[in-house]
Amino acid sequence: MTPTGKPKIVTPPNILLEKMGGKIGGIDWQAIERANCSVEGVKKKVADNMLRDLKKLDRALQDYLTAFPVATPEETDLYNAAFETKGVAGTIGFELIGKICASICDMLEKCSQDHEGFIPGLSAHVQAIQITLTSDDMDENSALNRELLSGLAKVIEKMAC
């Protein structure tokens, strides 16, 4: 309050705006373009890392199959690899892969290993990730990918006890 009793409006400094060059007209568009190019480079590296994670998931699936059935599937390397990949994928813009990995985790948590479709269901999930990574369609909202996610969810729904 001011000494006269009227409220005083205080505008805090906008540090981000200052870093961008002041007012809207002062934005350094070249810096933004360089940043966008850097982001594209990072996305390429991330895609390569996703391929590495796919190999890790595939190895974990093979290890799981040799130990099948296991007492606690949610404590296996397959679950841990899917859980880790789910987190990384969702963070860096590969939401579709993150959702497929979340589906693997759901399957390991909820489905009976006695179900005849359990192993083919796990394999289908890993293959779905492989197909997604090698295709150009990474949009989780495309009709094909919505259908893919829906199909994987139905697999879990049919096997869940």
Short mmCIF file of C-alpha atoms in Angstrom, two decimals:
data_model
loop_
_atom_site.label_atom_id
_atom_site.label_comp_id
_atom_site.label_asym_id
_atom_site.label_seq_id
_atom_site.Cartn_x
_atom_site.Cartn_y
_atom_site.Cartn_z
CA MET A 1 0.00 0.00 0.00
CA THR A 2 1.11 3.50 -0.68
CA PRO A 3 1.06 6.17 2.03
CA THR A 4 -2.22 7.44 0.56
CA GLY A 5 -3.83 4.05 1.18
CA LYS A 6 -4.19 3.09 -2.45
CA PRO A 7 -2.76 -0.22 -3.65
CA LYS A 8 0.41 -0.03 -5.70
CA ILE A 9 0.84 -2.36 -8.66
CA VAL A 10 4.33 -3.78 -8.89
CA THR A 11 5.44 -5.52 -12.07
CA PRO A 12 8.27 -7.98 -11.43
CA PRO A 13 11.13 -8.03 -13.92
CA ASN A 14 10.84 -10.52 -16.76
CA ILE A 15 14.29 -12.07 -16.87
CA LEU A 16 13.38 -14.46 -19.66
CA LEU A 17 12.28 -11.59 -21.88
CA GLU A 18 15.57 -9.80 -21.17
CA LYS A 19 17.52 -12.92 -22.14
CA MET A 20 15.60 -13.07 -25.41
CA GLY A 21 16.67 -9.54 -26.29
CA GLY A 22 14.13 -7.28 -24.67
CA LYS A 23 10.80 -6.54 -26.25
CA ILE A 24 9.19 -8.80 -28.84
CA GLY A 25 10.88 -6.97 -31.72
CA GLY A 26 14.28 -7.70 -30.16
CA ILE A 27 14.09 -11.49 -30.37
CA ASP A 28 17.16 -13.03 -31.94
CA TRP A 29 15.52 -15.24 -34.55
CA GLN A 30 18.88 -16.66 -35.63
CA ALA A 31 19.47 -17.89 -32.08
CA ILE A 32 16.07 -19.55 -32.10
CA GLU A 33 16.85 -21.20 -35.44
CA ARG A 34 20.18 -22.48 -34.07
CA ALA A 35 18.35 -23.86 -31.04
CA ASN A 36 15.83 -25.62 -33.30
CA CYS A 37 18.68 -27.18 -35.30
CA SER A 38 20.25 -28.36 -32.06
CA VAL A 39 16.97 -29.92 -30.99
CA GLU A 40 16.78 -31.81 -34.30
CA GLY A 41 20.31 -33.12 -33.73
CA VAL A 42 19.35 -34.27 -30.25
CA LYS A 43 16.27 -36.02 -31.64
CA LYS A 44 18.48 -37.99 -34.04
CA LYS A 45 20.73 -39.08 -31.18
CA VAL A 46 17.68 -39.99 -29.15
CA ALA A 47 16.34 -42.13 -31.99
CA ASP A 48 19.67 -43.96 -32.06
CA ASN A 49 19.42 -44.46 -28.30
CA MET A 50 15.89 -45.80 -28.74
CA LEU A 51 17.26 -48.42 -31.14
CA ARG A 52 19.80 -49.34 -28.47
CA ASP A 53 17.00 -49.58 -25.91
CA LEU A 54 15.05 -51.79 -28.32
CA LYS A 55 18.00 -54.20 -28.41
CA LYS A 56 18.07 -54.10 -24.62
CA LEU A 57 14.34 -54.92 -24.51
CA ASP A 58 14.80 -57.75 -27.01
CA ARG A 59 17.65 -59.25 -24.94
CA ALA A 60 15.55 -58.90 -21.80
CA LEU A 61 12.67 -60.68 -23.55
CA GLN A 62 14.98 -63.55 -24.56
CA ASP A 63 16.28 -63.80 -20.97
CA TYR A 64 12.70 -63.78 -19.73
CA LEU A 65 11.78 -66.61 -22.08
CA THR A 66 14.64 -68.78 -20.80
CA ALA A 67 13.53 -68.25 -17.19
CA PHE A 68 9.80 -68.56 -17.94
CA PRO A 69 7.68 -68.85 -15.84
CA VAL A 70 9.05 -66.52 -13.18
CA ALA A 71 7.75 -65.97 -9.68
CA THR A 72 7.47 -62.19 -9.99
CA PRO A 73 7.46 -61.01 -13.60
CA GLU A 74 7.39 -57.36 -12.51
CA GLU A 75 10.85 -57.78 -10.99
CA THR A 76 12.53 -59.04 -14.16
CA ASP A 77 14.99 -57.31 -16.48
CA LEU A 78 12.22 -57.17 -19.09
CA TYR A 79 9.98 -55.16 -16.78
CA ASN A 80 12.86 -52.88 -15.73
CA ALA A 81 13.95 -52.29 -19.34
CA ALA A 82 10.38 -51.51 -20.41
CA PHE A 83 9.85 -49.24 -17.41
CA GLU A 84 13.09 -47.35 -18.06
CA THR A 85 12.40 -47.00 -21.77
CA LYS A 86 8.85 -45.84 -21.01
CA GLY A 87 10.18 -43.00 -18.89
CA VAL A 88 12.89 -41.94 -21.31
CA ALA A 89 10.67 -42.19 -24.38
CA GLY A 90 7.91 -40.12 -22.87
CA THR A 91 10.33 -37.44 -21.75
CA ILE A 92 11.99 -36.95 -25.13
CA GLY A 93 9.01 -36.95 -27.43
CA PHE A 94 8.59 -40.63 -28.28
CA GLU A 95 5.24 -40.95 -26.55
CA LEU A 96 4.07 -43.84 -28.73
CA ILE A 97 7.04 -45.98 -27.70
CA GLY A 98 6.50 -44.92 -24.11
CA LYS A 99 2.90 -46.11 -24.27
CA ILE A 100 3.91 -49.46 -25.76
CA CYS A 101 6.49 -49.92 -22.99
CA ALA A 102 3.84 -49.00 -20.42
CA SER A 103 1.68 -51.70 -21.98
CA ILE A 104 4.52 -54.23 -21.50
CA CYS A 105 4.69 -53.24 -17.83
CA ASP A 106 0.91 -53.60 -17.50
CA MET A 107 1.04 -57.02 -19.10
CA LEU A 108 3.76 -58.23 -16.75
CA GLU A 109 1.89 -56.85 -13.73
CA LYS A 110 -1.65 -57.95 -14.58
CA CYS A 111 -1.61 -61.00 -16.83
CA SER A 112 -1.33 -64.63 -15.89
CA GLN A 113 1.75 -66.37 -17.26
CA ASP A 114 -0.42 -69.45 -17.65
CA HIS A 115 -2.40 -67.82 -20.45
CA GLU A 116 -1.52 -69.34 -23.83
CA GLY A 117 -1.13 -65.90 -25.40
CA PHE A 118 1.24 -64.51 -22.78
CA ILE A 119 4.54 -65.06 -24.62
CA PRO A 120 3.17 -64.10 -28.06
CA GLY A 121 1.68 -60.99 -26.44
CA LEU A 122 5.03 -59.92 -25.02
CA SER A 123 6.71 -60.60 -28.35
CA ALA A 124 4.04 -58.56 -30.15
CA HIS A 125 4.77 -55.59 -27.89
CA VAL A 126 8.51 -55.69 -28.59
CA GLN A 127 7.83 -56.08 -32.32
CA ALA A 128 5.47 -53.10 -32.17
CA ILE A 129 8.30 -50.98 -30.78
CA GLN A 130 10.61 -52.20 -33.54
CA ILE A 131 8.05 -51.36 -36.23
CA THR A 132 7.41 -47.96 -34.70
CA LEU A 133 11.10 -47.09 -34.58
CA THR A 134 11.73 -48.12 -38.16
CA SER A 135 8.65 -46.37 -39.58
CA ASP A 136 8.31 -42.68 -40.22
CA ASP A 137 5.01 -42.54 -38.34
CA MET A 138 5.76 -41.77 -34.69
CA ASP A 139 2.54 -39.81 -34.14
CA GLU A 140 0.54 -41.53 -31.42
CA ASN A 141 -2.61 -39.87 -32.75
CA SER A 142 -2.41 -41.30 -36.27
CA ALA A 143 -5.14 -43.80 -37.08
CA LEU A 144 -2.70 -46.66 -37.53
CA ASN A 145 -0.92 -46.04 -34.24
CA ARG A 146 -4.18 -45.60 -32.32
CA GLU A 147 -5.24 -48.96 -33.71
CA LEU A 148 -1.89 -50.47 -32.69
CA LEU A 149 -2.26 -49.22 -29.11
CA SER A 150 -5.86 -50.37 -29.01
CA GLY A 151 -4.87 -53.85 -30.19
CA LEU A 152 -2.14 -54.14 -27.56
CA ALA A 153 -4.60 -53.01 -24.88
CA LYS A 154 -7.06 -55.69 -26.02
CA VAL A 155 -4.34 -58.33 -25.70
CA ILE A 156 -3.83 -57.35 -22.07
CA GLU A 157 -7.56 -57.10 -21.41
CA LYS A 158 -8.14 -60.64 -22.67
CA MET A 159 -5.31 -62.08 -20.59
CA ALA A 160 -5.75 -60.13 -17.37
CA CYS A 161 -7.17 -62.12 -14.51
#
